[in-house]
mmCIF file of C-alpha atoms (C1' of nucleotides) in Angstrom:
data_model
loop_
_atom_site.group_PDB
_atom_site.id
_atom_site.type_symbol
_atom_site.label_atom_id
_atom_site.label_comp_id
_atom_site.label_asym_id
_atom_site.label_seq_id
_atom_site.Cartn_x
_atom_site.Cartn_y
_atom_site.Cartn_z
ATOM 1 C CA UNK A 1 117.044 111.534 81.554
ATOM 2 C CA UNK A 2 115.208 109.246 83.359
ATOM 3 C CA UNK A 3 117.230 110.688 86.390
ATOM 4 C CA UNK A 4 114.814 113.100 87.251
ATOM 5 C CA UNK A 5 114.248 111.964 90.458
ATOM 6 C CA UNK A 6 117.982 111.995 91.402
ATOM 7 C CA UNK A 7 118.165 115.713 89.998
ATOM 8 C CA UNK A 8 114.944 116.574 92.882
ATOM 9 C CA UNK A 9 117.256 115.025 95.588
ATOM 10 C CA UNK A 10 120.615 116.391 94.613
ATOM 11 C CA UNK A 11 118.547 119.993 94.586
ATOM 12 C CA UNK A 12 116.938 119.159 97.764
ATOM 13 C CA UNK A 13 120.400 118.126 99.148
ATOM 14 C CA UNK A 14 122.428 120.851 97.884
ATOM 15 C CA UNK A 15 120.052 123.807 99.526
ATOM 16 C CA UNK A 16 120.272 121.741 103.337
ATOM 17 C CA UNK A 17 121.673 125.098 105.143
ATOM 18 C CA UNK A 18 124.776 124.559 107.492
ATOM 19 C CA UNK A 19 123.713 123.448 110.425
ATOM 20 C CA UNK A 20 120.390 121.567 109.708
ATOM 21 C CA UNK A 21 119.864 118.369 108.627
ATOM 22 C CA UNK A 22 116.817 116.742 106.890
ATOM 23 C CA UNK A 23 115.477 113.030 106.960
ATOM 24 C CA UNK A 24 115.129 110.685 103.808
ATOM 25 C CA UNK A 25 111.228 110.746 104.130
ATOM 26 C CA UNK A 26 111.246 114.350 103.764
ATOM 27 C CA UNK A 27 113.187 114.419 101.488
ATOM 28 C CA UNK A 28 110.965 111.810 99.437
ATOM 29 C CA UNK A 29 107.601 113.648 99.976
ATOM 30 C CA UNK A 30 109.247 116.552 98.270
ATOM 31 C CA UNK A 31 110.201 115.311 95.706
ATOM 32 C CA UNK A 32 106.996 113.369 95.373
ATOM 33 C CA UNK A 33 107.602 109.526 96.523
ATOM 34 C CA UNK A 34 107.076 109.997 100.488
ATOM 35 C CA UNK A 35 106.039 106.223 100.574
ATOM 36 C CA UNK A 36 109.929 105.344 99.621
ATOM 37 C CA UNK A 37 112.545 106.841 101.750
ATOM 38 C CA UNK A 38 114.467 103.900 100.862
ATOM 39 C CA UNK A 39 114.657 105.204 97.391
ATOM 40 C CA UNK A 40 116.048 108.493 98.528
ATOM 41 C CA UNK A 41 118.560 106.447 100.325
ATOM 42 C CA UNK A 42 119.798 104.830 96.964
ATOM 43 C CA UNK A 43 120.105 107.757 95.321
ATOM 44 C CA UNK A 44 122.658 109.290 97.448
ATOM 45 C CA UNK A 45 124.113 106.220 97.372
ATOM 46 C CA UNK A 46 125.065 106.969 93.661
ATOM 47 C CA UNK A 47 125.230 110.342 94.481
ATOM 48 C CA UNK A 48 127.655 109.793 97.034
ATOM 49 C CA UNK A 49 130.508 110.874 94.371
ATOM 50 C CA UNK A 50 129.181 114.170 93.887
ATOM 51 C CA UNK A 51 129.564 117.069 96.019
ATOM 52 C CA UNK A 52 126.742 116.379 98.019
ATOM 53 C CA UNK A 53 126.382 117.013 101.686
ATOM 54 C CA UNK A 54 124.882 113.656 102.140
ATOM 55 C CA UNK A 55 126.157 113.669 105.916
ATOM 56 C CA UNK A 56 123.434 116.108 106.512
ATOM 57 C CA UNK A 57 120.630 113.375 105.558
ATOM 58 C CA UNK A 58 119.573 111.320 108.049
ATOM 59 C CA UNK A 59 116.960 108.536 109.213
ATOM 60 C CA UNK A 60 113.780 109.573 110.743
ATOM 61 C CA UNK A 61 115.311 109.381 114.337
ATOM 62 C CA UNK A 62 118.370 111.695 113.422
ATOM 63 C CA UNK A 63 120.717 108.307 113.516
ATOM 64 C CA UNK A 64 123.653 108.484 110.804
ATOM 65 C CA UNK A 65 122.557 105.705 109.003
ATOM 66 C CA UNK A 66 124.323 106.879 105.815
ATOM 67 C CA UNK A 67 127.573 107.224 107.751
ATOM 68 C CA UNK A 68 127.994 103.105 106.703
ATOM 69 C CA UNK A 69 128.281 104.298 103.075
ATOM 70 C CA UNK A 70 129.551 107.264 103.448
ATOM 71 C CA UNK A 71 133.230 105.998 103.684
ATOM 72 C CA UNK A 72 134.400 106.926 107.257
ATOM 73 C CA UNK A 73 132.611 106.364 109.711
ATOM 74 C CA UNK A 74 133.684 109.149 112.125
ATOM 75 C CA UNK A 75 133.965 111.760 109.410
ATOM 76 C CA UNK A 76 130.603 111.990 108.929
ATOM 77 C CA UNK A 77 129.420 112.840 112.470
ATOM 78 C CA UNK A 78 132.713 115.480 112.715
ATOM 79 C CA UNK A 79 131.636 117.787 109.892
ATOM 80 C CA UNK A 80 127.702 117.824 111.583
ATOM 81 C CA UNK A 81 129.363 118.787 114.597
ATOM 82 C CA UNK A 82 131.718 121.191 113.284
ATOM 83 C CA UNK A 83 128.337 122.759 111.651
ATOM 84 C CA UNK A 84 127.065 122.814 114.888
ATOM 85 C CA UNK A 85 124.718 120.214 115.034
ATOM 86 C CA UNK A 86 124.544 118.558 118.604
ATOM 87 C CA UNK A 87 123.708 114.770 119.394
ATOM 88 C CA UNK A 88 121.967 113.238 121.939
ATOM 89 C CA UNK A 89 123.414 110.611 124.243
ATOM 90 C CA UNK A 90 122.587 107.800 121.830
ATOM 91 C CA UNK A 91 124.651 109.773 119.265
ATOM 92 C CA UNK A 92 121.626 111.063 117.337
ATOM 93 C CA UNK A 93 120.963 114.211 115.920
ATOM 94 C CA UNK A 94 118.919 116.294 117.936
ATOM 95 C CA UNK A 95 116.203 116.886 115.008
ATOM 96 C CA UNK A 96 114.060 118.722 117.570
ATOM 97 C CA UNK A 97 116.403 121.488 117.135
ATOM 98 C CA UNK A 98 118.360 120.946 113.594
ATOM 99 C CA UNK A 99 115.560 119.607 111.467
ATOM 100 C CA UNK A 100 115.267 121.436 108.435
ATOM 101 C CA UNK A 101 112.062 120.804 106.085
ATOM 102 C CA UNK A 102 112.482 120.846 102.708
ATOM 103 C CA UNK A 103 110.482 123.208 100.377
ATOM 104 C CA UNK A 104 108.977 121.480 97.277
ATOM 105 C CA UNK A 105 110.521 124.032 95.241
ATOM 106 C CA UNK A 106 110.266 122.220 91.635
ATOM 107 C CA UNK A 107 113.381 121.610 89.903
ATOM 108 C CA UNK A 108 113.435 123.747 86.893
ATOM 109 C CA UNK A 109 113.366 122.005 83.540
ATOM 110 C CA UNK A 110 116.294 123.078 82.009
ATOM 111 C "C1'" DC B 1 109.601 90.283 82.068
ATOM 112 C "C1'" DA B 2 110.618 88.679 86.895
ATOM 113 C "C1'" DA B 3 113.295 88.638 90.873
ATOM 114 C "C1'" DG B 4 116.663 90.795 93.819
ATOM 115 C "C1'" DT B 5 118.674 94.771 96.267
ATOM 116 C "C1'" DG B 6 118.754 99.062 99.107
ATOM 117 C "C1'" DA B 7 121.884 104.928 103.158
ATOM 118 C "C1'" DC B 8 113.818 103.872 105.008
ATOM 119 C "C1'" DT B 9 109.472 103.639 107.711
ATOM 120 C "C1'" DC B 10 105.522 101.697 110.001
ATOM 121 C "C1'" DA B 11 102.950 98.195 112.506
ATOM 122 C "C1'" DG B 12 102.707 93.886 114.813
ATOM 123 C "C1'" DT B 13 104.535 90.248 117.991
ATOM 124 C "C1'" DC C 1 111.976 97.386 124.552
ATOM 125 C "C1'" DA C 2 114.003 94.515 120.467
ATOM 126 C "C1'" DC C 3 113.232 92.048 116.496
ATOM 127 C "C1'" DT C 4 110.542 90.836 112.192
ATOM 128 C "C1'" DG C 5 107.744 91.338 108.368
ATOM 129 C "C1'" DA C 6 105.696 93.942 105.029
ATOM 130 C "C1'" DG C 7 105.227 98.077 101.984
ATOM 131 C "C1'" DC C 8 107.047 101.437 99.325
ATOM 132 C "C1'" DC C 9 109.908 103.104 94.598
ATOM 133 C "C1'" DA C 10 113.724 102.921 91.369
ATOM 134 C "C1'" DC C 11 117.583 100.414 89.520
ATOM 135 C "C1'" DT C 12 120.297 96.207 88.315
ATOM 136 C "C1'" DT C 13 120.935 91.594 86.813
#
DNA sequence: CAAGTGACTCAGT
DNA sequence: CACTGAGCCACTT
């Protein structure tokens, strides 16, 4: 499968505890390609149909640049804050206090 | 094989 | 402070 990149982000993804949230370029320096965010980006863009809590990834400045894709709009910014993650008066998340770092935990080859 | 696209990020103007 | 251009990687056409 040459999707074993998308199998490091879905991993990644899936273990975002309730509550935080975590940025595409962390994201991409664990799982190894921290010069392309953008690439993280895509994949959750096919990943989008899975069970994913995509809303929980967001740009380096905690905007919900994902929301666009994400289907509604305003759904995506309700489940953060009914996880408790607060916003900032540009309607950011606060990654100050919600940013959660990903571990580079590798993805066991099944 | 080459060019185009993308839910990003940085640096320059 | 806002906008642009370039760089990055993987996938599609």
């Amino acid at each position: 499968m040459k999707k074993d990149f998308f199998d490091k982000v879905y991993s990644i993804v899936k273990r975002i505890p309730k509550g935080k949230v975590t940025t595409y370029g962390h994201i991409a320096e664990a799982c190894g390609i921290k010069s392309s965010a953008r690439t993280v980006g895509w994949a959750l863009n096919s990943a989008k149909n899975s069970n994913l809590p995509c809303h929980r990834v967001v740009n380096r400045v905690g905007a919900l640049t994902g929301k666009i894709h994400f289907g509604d709009i305003h759904l995506m910014e309700d489940l953060l804050k009914s996880e408790g993650i607060e916003f900032n008066e540009k309607g950011n998340v606060i990654l100050e206090k919600h940013l959660w770092i990903p571990k580079k935990s590798k993805v066991s080859k099944i």
